[in-house]
mmCIF file of C-alpha atoms in Angstrom:
data_model
loop_
_atom_site.group_PDB
_atom_site.id
_atom_site.type_symbol
_atom_site.label_atom_id
_atom_site.label_comp_id
_atom_site.label_asym_id
_atom_site.label_seq_id
_atom_site.Cartn_x
_atom_site.Cartn_y
_atom_site.Cartn_z
ATOM 1 C CA MET B 1 73.372 151.467 137.880
ATOM 2 C CA MET B 2 70.878 153.854 136.590
ATOM 3 C CA LEU B 3 68.912 156.551 138.573
ATOM 4 C CA ARG B 4 65.993 158.321 137.270
ATOM 5 C CA VAL B 5 65.878 161.712 137.899
ATOM 6 C CA GLU B 6 62.324 163.585 137.685
ATOM 7 C CA GLN B 7 62.331 167.127 136.747
ATOM 8 C CA GLY B 8 65.925 167.947 136.393
ATOM 9 C CA LYS B 9 67.458 170.625 134.398
ATOM 10 C CA GLY B 10 65.253 172.155 132.274
ATOM 11 C CA GLY B 11 62.313 170.187 133.346
ATOM 12 C CA LYS B 12 63.072 166.992 132.019
ATOM 13 C CA ASP B 13 63.422 164.063 133.344
ATOM 14 C CA ARG B 14 66.401 161.525 132.397
ATOM 15 C CA GLN B 15 68.008 158.709 133.698
ATOM 16 C CA VAL B 16 71.813 159.138 134.891
ATOM 17 C CA MET B 17 74.568 156.863 136.115
ATOM 18 C CA LEU B 18 75.106 156.098 139.984
ATOM 19 C CA SER B 19 78.588 154.836 140.823
ATOM 20 C CA PRO B 20 78.758 152.454 143.526
ATOM 21 C CA THR B 21 80.628 154.322 145.605
ATOM 22 C CA LEU B 22 78.098 157.324 145.510
ATOM 23 C CA LEU B 23 75.336 154.720 146.005
ATOM 24 C CA GLU B 24 76.856 153.579 149.084
ATOM 25 C CA LEU B 25 76.997 156.761 150.659
ATOM 26 C CA LEU B 26 73.423 157.507 149.810
ATOM 27 C CA ARG B 27 72.533 154.151 151.328
ATOM 28 C CA ASP B 28 74.413 155.403 154.522
ATOM 29 C CA TRP B 29 72.667 158.707 154.388
ATOM 30 C CA TRP B 30 69.276 156.792 154.085
ATOM 31 C CA ARG B 31 70.196 155.205 156.890
ATOM 32 C CA ILE B 32 71.232 158.268 159.097
ATOM 33 C CA ALA B 33 68.856 160.807 157.863
ATOM 34 C CA HIS B 34 65.922 158.405 157.726
ATOM 35 C CA PRO B 35 64.471 161.033 155.352
ATOM 36 C CA GLN B 36 60.484 160.689 155.217
ATOM 37 C CA VAL B 37 59.431 162.111 151.483
ATOM 38 C CA TRP B 38 62.820 163.555 149.986
ATOM 39 C CA MET B 39 66.182 162.055 149.665
ATOM 40 C CA PHE B 40 67.522 165.719 150.344
ATOM 41 C CA PRO B 41 64.526 167.865 152.020
ATOM 42 C CA GLY B 42 64.281 171.516 152.249
ATOM 43 C CA ARG B 43 64.279 173.490 155.523
ATOM 44 C CA ASP B 44 60.691 172.406 156.550
ATOM 45 C CA ARG B 45 61.072 168.770 155.252
ATOM 46 C CA VAL B 46 57.891 169.085 153.107
ATOM 47 C CA ASN B 47 59.626 169.899 150.019
ATOM 48 C CA PRO B 48 62.773 169.383 148.555
ATOM 49 C CA MET B 49 65.835 171.341 148.877
ATOM 50 C CA THR B 50 65.955 174.581 146.545
ATOM 51 C CA THR B 51 68.176 175.195 144.209
ATOM 52 C CA ARG B 52 69.743 178.008 146.363
ATOM 53 C CA GLN B 53 70.239 175.810 149.209
ATOM 54 C CA LEU B 54 72.309 173.211 146.710
ATOM 55 C CA ASN B 55 74.430 176.085 145.498
ATOM 56 C CA ARG B 56 75.044 176.766 149.007
ATOM 57 C CA ALA B 57 76.053 172.744 149.620
ATOM 58 C CA CYS B 58 78.121 173.124 146.437
ATOM 59 C CA HIS B 59 79.670 176.042 147.376
ATOM 60 C CA MET B 60 80.592 174.426 151.071
ATOM 61 C CA ALA B 61 81.637 171.417 149.562
ATOM 62 C CA ALA B 62 84.037 173.028 146.895
ATOM 63 C CA GLU B 63 85.794 175.260 149.685
ATOM 64 C CA LEU B 64 86.360 171.930 151.970
ATOM 65 C CA ALA B 65 87.598 170.528 149.372
ATOM 66 C CA GLY B 66 90.143 173.583 148.566
ATOM 67 C CA LEU B 67 88.222 174.301 145.099
ATOM 68 C CA PRO B 68 87.711 177.793 143.359
ATOM 69 C CA ASN B 69 84.797 179.400 145.121
ATOM 70 C CA TRP B 70 83.318 179.499 141.196
ATOM 71 C CA VAL B 71 82.091 175.692 141.514
ATOM 72 C CA THR B 72 78.405 175.157 141.025
ATOM 73 C CA PRO B 73 76.371 172.143 140.165
ATOM 74 C CA HIS B 74 76.831 173.212 136.522
ATOM 75 C CA THR B 75 80.047 173.122 136.915
ATOM 76 C CA LEU B 76 79.542 169.328 137.834
ATOM 77 C CA ARG B 77 77.986 168.684 134.773
ATOM 78 C CA HIS B 78 80.710 169.889 132.586
ATOM 79 C CA SER B 79 83.352 167.899 134.745
ATOM 80 C CA PHE B 80 81.149 164.732 134.289
ATOM 81 C CA ALA B 81 81.037 165.125 130.652
ATOM 82 C CA THR B 82 84.963 166.321 129.712
ATOM 83 C CA HIS B 83 85.487 163.031 132.084
ATOM 84 C CA LEU B 84 83.608 160.511 129.977
ATOM 85 C CA LEU B 85 85.260 162.691 126.642
ATOM 86 C CA GLU B 86 89.069 161.785 128.592
ATOM 87 C CA GLN B 87 87.564 158.069 128.799
ATOM 88 C CA GLU B 88 86.655 157.999 125.301
ATOM 89 C CA TYR B 89 82.921 157.621 125.636
ATOM 90 C CA ASP B 90 81.507 158.678 122.423
ATOM 91 C CA ILE B 91 79.983 162.027 122.146
ATOM 92 C CA ARG B 92 76.580 160.621 121.351
ATOM 93 C CA VAL B 93 76.426 158.565 124.413
ATOM 94 C CA ILE B 94 77.309 161.596 126.499
ATOM 95 C CA GLN B 95 74.684 163.766 124.548
ATOM 96 C CA VAL B 96 71.972 161.467 125.737
ATOM 97 C CA LEU B 97 73.256 161.665 129.222
ATOM 98 C CA LEU B 98 73.122 165.359 129.457
ATOM 99 C CA GLY B 99 69.739 165.276 128.483
ATOM 100 C CA HIS B 100 70.591 167.554 124.982
ATOM 101 C CA SER B 101 68.612 167.083 122.275
ATOM 102 C CA LYS B 102 70.810 167.894 119.746
ATOM 103 C CA LEU B 103 74.915 167.874 119.328
ATOM 104 C CA ASP B 104 75.070 171.215 118.768
ATOM 105 C CA TYR B 105 74.016 171.766 122.499
ATOM 106 C CA VAL B 106 76.962 170.027 124.017
ATOM 107 C CA PRO B 107 78.888 172.702 125.188
ATOM 108 C CA ARG B 108 82.138 173.441 123.003
ATOM 109 C CA ARG B 109 84.280 174.280 125.928
ATOM 110 C CA THR B 110 83.521 170.628 127.318
ATOM 111 C CA MET B 111 84.317 169.294 124.445
ATOM 112 C CA SER B 112 87.672 171.153 123.135
ATOM 113 C CA ARG B 113 88.908 170.550 126.637
ATOM 114 C CA SER B 114 89.666 166.685 126.247
ATOM 115 C CA GLY B 115 91.343 167.434 122.813
ATOM 116 C CA GLN B 116 88.582 165.384 121.222
ATOM 117 C CA LEU B 117 86.757 168.169 119.287
ATOM 118 C CA SER B 118 87.856 171.801 118.515
#
């Protein structure tokens, strides 16, 4: 399944993959929280969650999972790209999924971790 993300990184709209497992979790969240405007509202419920709130939630989840405290939402983007490379997805597909206009913008550290490119 694909999910449309509006005003994502760099203010860009893009399509992202949504796993069946995550879809189920989001449906459960929707049933429990009954969000009125935003799927993940901020403190005042009228505005979306702020980047600071998202970073805090990411740090808390990483801590609960026993991961290093340097995990950020951006780290998750790199991990996503690395997993796709390890599953032998074409680098151009990953480029589009990350929303990069040029292959040069796909981080070298992501590509070199899988051994695909150096």
